[in-house]
């Protein structure tokens, strides 16, 4: 607290950290003249010598000035770009495991190369996390030139494939390959870069980007000194690595240091959505198609109530009665009717809370989720819990089967696996509290290289949405006639297309950018800064791109003309729930000292103010007698907007905190389970599974030794061990354990003798892992059901989280007990197909009583009961 107060009184907070690092930056600068004299070969040799010096993490701080100076010199040679001193300050903060806030256009991508290089010298691998595959590829090729010049390898992980940066590789179809990489000189790098400058694509990357990415296995890409990739790919690879049956199939080599680009988007905006790996479950499409027809028969405020703040829909007594009548049920909440409630609730959510072209789009017969923060389509992602199926039924496309969860993790818990974590963004300080509380990360602002001269014009607030749109059209028309380039930001595809139609009606030519036409994103962004350009975009235009005044390519004359007109003008058509998203939109203009301006147009009917504005704004709507076309000039309204955003941010923070608290419970189970699974793989490699199996057999026998002789005989007969001579009545009580363990060992050895040593170990490993994985899938489902059920306990004045922890702990204790019991039963039947055996662990017969024919079979097979044990 005192530190924060000191920073405030010390002046510009963005200079505070920079000034503290001035001595180190001076030391880096003093090395520049010496390194400039080195040849390319000597520069690389000096880098490789430095790598040999690093024996532990403390060495990194000692060599930081030289390492950073080497990176700066390499960048000057291969990119013709020199790190500014402010970029070096940002690089130091990243190395220290901090989050840096650097304004748009200040070169975060280049700043990250210094700490990435320095930490890669420790030889444990550095991950640089981007928000999409395109940026991962772009930065691998763009920044890869620096690392390559210094003797380090660079990998790239994308959804489709994996690559290594290799300037000798010029694409699969190229006939002329560079055969000797040592011959690549300064001039060669210069030629490559000049070619890229000639063919720069529309996002500031290169059309030739693919030419220098050599396809490799994912494992090879992770073995590189530095690996670029998206948060999703890093997270999914971690989950997949913990599902392998052979340690050699793992692709990642640990979690040492990660630098997360657009860190607020990845660690905050996406924190509520866990990464999930699933397998298909029994089909339930008919139910969703049936219930999507029921929903239109229900009336809001009569049959159900909607809470837009909590994004929830709840049935009323009248609604329950109506549904029971439709379904011809006596009680919807009875065991027979309870499963229908799930389909109904998800169908209600799909119809009431999820809007087409806002939350999702329909494309080629599929429902594609729209990321509400970036405006991009999330290919391959599906809503969980049946919601996606409900939306598919609502939109009358093919309803795909529901899935069972094999593995899951939140981004919060994935990124907390790293020994050291850092991040960078243009908008970090508004979320500094969350970064500190959740990740233990300090957010520091970095000053701009040149003074920022962008004008932030005050909000214009209108009484109605129609009046706001008319004012926006007038503003666009006026500035467009002067030739000033305009970027208009909208919060959804729906509003995006609405504004486009209004502009068409006025005859104003423009480009439209949203998730539906993302293929043209590059071409559109390239021309956004041109004279007279009007671009209407969703939040897609807010991340990872620079808008060049005059367009790309541009002439100095055109750029100068646009500067005279005031630079790029940004119009916000609505305030976003998070101030960061608004700031990202503003940050599209005024880069690197360029002129620019921004202004938001707001109406009291916008969702943010309507839902979170409170009663005072509603009274304003009725009491203020402003003409609709006149913007409201009221401090009260401005404060209400800021207050609403602050409340939403706090509300969303609470949701993410709540999600994390529950996932932390499951994370302990996950860590323990993965450790046990890893032990099995290690034992398998060292031929230790046979003894592992013997210990489980002995432990289970100790637990059942006090059963009656009749029950014991039934158990052993079921295992194929009991014969005529198997007469426990004749065995003295004190010898019973030794007798039984002897019989079990004989059978165990007999099974082993019927297979080769290799086949026996393989069968044992497969058996153990299949049982563990099947039980883990079931445990994840049980924990999800538990989470839903503990909420009801709050009505009994009990803390749901405490109940979740306690009940979850008991479930997890039972997890390993059940594993041992199932293994004991299955191991003596290994003569049957192991995969079939282990995939369907049997349970106590009591669990099969009162199971509906269409319910999932309790054995965990994933089939309906009637098609499995109910045959």
Steps between C-alpha positions, in 0.01 A plus 500: 500500500780742598685402183194588290465838675867570444466425129212745472696783662819410312343614172422304183452139618622370162843660570531342845614152394698640205701730727577211737654307209700791359836367626443162334383663176814719500715187542322336201553813289871515586552154345355608166815649347704189584247258351459704182860412410435124505432302183179299475697183571667652807167630627355148485811351663477750785137401549580128510785565749250685719267200489778278637547738794144457628498230766204621710230764503708746705749521213231660284490825700881524483516470120182703429672815366715306252213273394268795438774685311552193277128488420494870416800462268349196325170686451683796345668268249219268397190717549648849467325576829673616818340446840412833658607557859137478610476160330804389700324612818200290400733208424654522848153496658405192298817321614405586859164326454284809475220615271584804292253751361638639174282716279398390152779525243777517761648164396403240760589219260855627461534575872421135582798370300757608761352316804409203279860471379647550847284232663544261208872491587402295807401224256161415651288647223313830478138523385370819338120494501295681234125541450474323163688268263564779251694710752689193621622432144567866428708554812691173456625613158531868584677471838651161414763680292641654819521172689642317198775761463593432864507122456169409663222285352138618471187284485139577421189313615171554313168319495578315178873441525837579655806665346860602552625833370753423229618771256649226279149360447300674227180300493418146395464593134823694475762345271788720612589437863785668683719201583755652735354699786848618605520693175206716603669831559394843607423579136279193472299605803483846350369362170237291681386800695494726195284246318264496793487877504396489134236239563379597847156361549211686649559422867861612500626145447628345180339330204805276489450396864431134416820466300719497810289270715615141460233249609614281793341295777351685797768346719777647284335842513491483880865391510594835345659762725200729448151388393216723379139383516150581622371458854257233379768288335735516799215409735359217287847352447543491878171312540584261216843435653322377811290253299789324324574129540868541421719776654673538164171624353513812719580815307561766767818502705385694804376844597792729577426851366208638300453848356130556428416755232166680543512364853171656611314324217651161581524503880183699571253508211534127432542394862137390539522248216695184587687291246319168461585178316195282443379173348154451344219398737170326428290714268243733651417704189132395498449648846645837399291511184192420708564760771589776254134475386375534858689823580292726267189387690636655821460870582761720665404639844216248516658160441861601555707792626820636344791657689721666241765590757544141611420368150253251640147381422281346774161333469208631704236280667271574205771401256572174680130413495474579129804285413370213714173516310679497163720207604212324678710477817377517857822654631778654288738475796443131562781254412310413181454862396822653623700409189245685283565812708858512368383505136237760577734736685767486229234560232371802693850646524557442129181686403503781756862583583698408188446715192593418143771727354590616848598192695524263204459477123355228279745406225491197270246327722707546816473718808825697543560691824595867474759615754326794661833669580681463167206460263667196342347161430613224735536211258483159662363638829159395632289614792492235770221345704268447202467871418662458159256220412211719612616784271540253213141386552381861522669588168378176338845368408629149571510440874826328584531252783594615847842412629670360807793693642837322489707791627455867582687795647440874528749745352562630853624165621685419180708818505568463871696185407785719371797569729502855365224686319494842334265684271450806284205699377391853420243493781615334823458749782119484518539129587810530720313381811393177330849434361639538851239295686468212253849472352720696739606723210581868529386726214735785408442775241780573251532853355455558127804564283344820365241715678143389428296774336176307439192694613247321715173687439226481767213254461183617329199353682156480333163413645411238239686252284344637180622850581848363566517325162391815319770700680762240406397514133525883506844483659624248242357702211665822620848355553481280189435802279830648623682177415594405858527120539248353745488179702158433653491235772188296581443248780336225293452372147133596524582869572783483248261406220234747618743790470612373159144509371455857632818608320385333179173691525700826523722397209819496708748245365664291771663169586331258739711283729358231727540131571289410197754642255816458705679359193527859370619641833851572375390678184248712691739603780768589244277767350338630822750786526456616139362840409119494516483138625204398717534167680226349715642227723425286803763450769700301243680821408626542854785251537845444359484733200625849414301733278741702286398853404461513123438126478744220434690572281473878527674805361654767727279760336179312582614431856580867552160606362326268746707640789383848405139374519562373853606141432277195541176576685346219702127492572367271771130423448449359850692462823623147562454329835877516555688829480798312355308422181409867459864596551612245241270659245631847585853364466456431129582867435784723615775237474869599528428869542253520208198729542164337556175532690223289648146549626221278629132539423276358772125468552308439820345198322836325448528163675770617740294788636164325471613195701757649736415871500268485798182687587646848478561469127149368442362806671725717283342352188159623609590829672752654258329706235788513257407468133594152384753629249688699770769315699452508874769700677483372854771409750248269658470300176877486449545375855220250446682358195828465691316356798319247280825386339668477837211292637506265201876458525464423871212265428699314233804489727284335767378243246857419393611487865207271574591277204860485617408415860307196381762404242770523768324215681494293182856609419628321811325185382637553148858542622476191719342293222761610242779417747357151554459451126854617443626252760331219306679608180836515679445161661411361159831623357691339791303172501355588838131450422498132597594588858256793490223255409601257775480775762147596392388136507634462852340827615156405364524155659569660838180702457282199414660232720229537763221425252316173558651187348199475269551854369873449459439183301255686274758774441777254419273286284401811304871563446539147363710389795267280706478125428378188686810499722435866588343432841553784746315316777800270538751786517581626854402864554859609568615343170215633286689808376812304407291235327306753293800714410679186391210405272494852355874502437484163328227626267689828447813309400299265279358795305849643467641168375247489217638823354844626409664732754448795264134419433425448869649837596317670214170335596547598864577860407200526269273346761610737775487813282161416348348448843655822632383702199147357512473581870646848448237576237235387744657706779490817286130440437434432867678821599290695249181351641627572851566862411143539380355326805694691768341824385173374646670452838543877525131516587587303813751769604795284395793633296480332156877521448573330835242233417661455156846461653389250763281290272756520221772375736289198591432430131870513419589271789249253360658542154815303584313246714278424202801483270660234718176304524439508123863411426476204739201373306636573151862389527408132531305519176781636286467206265196683362555810284659749737364813336141379526555389860659819621265731318196362675586453870225307678332634810297370787170356376313752715603776259306333218167501682237754394697615195285629215540325164612821329724619785880474473618158621653523851797291383649811341504368142327809362222286348132504588409244767274309257796458260747398769435320832127531451496266197 
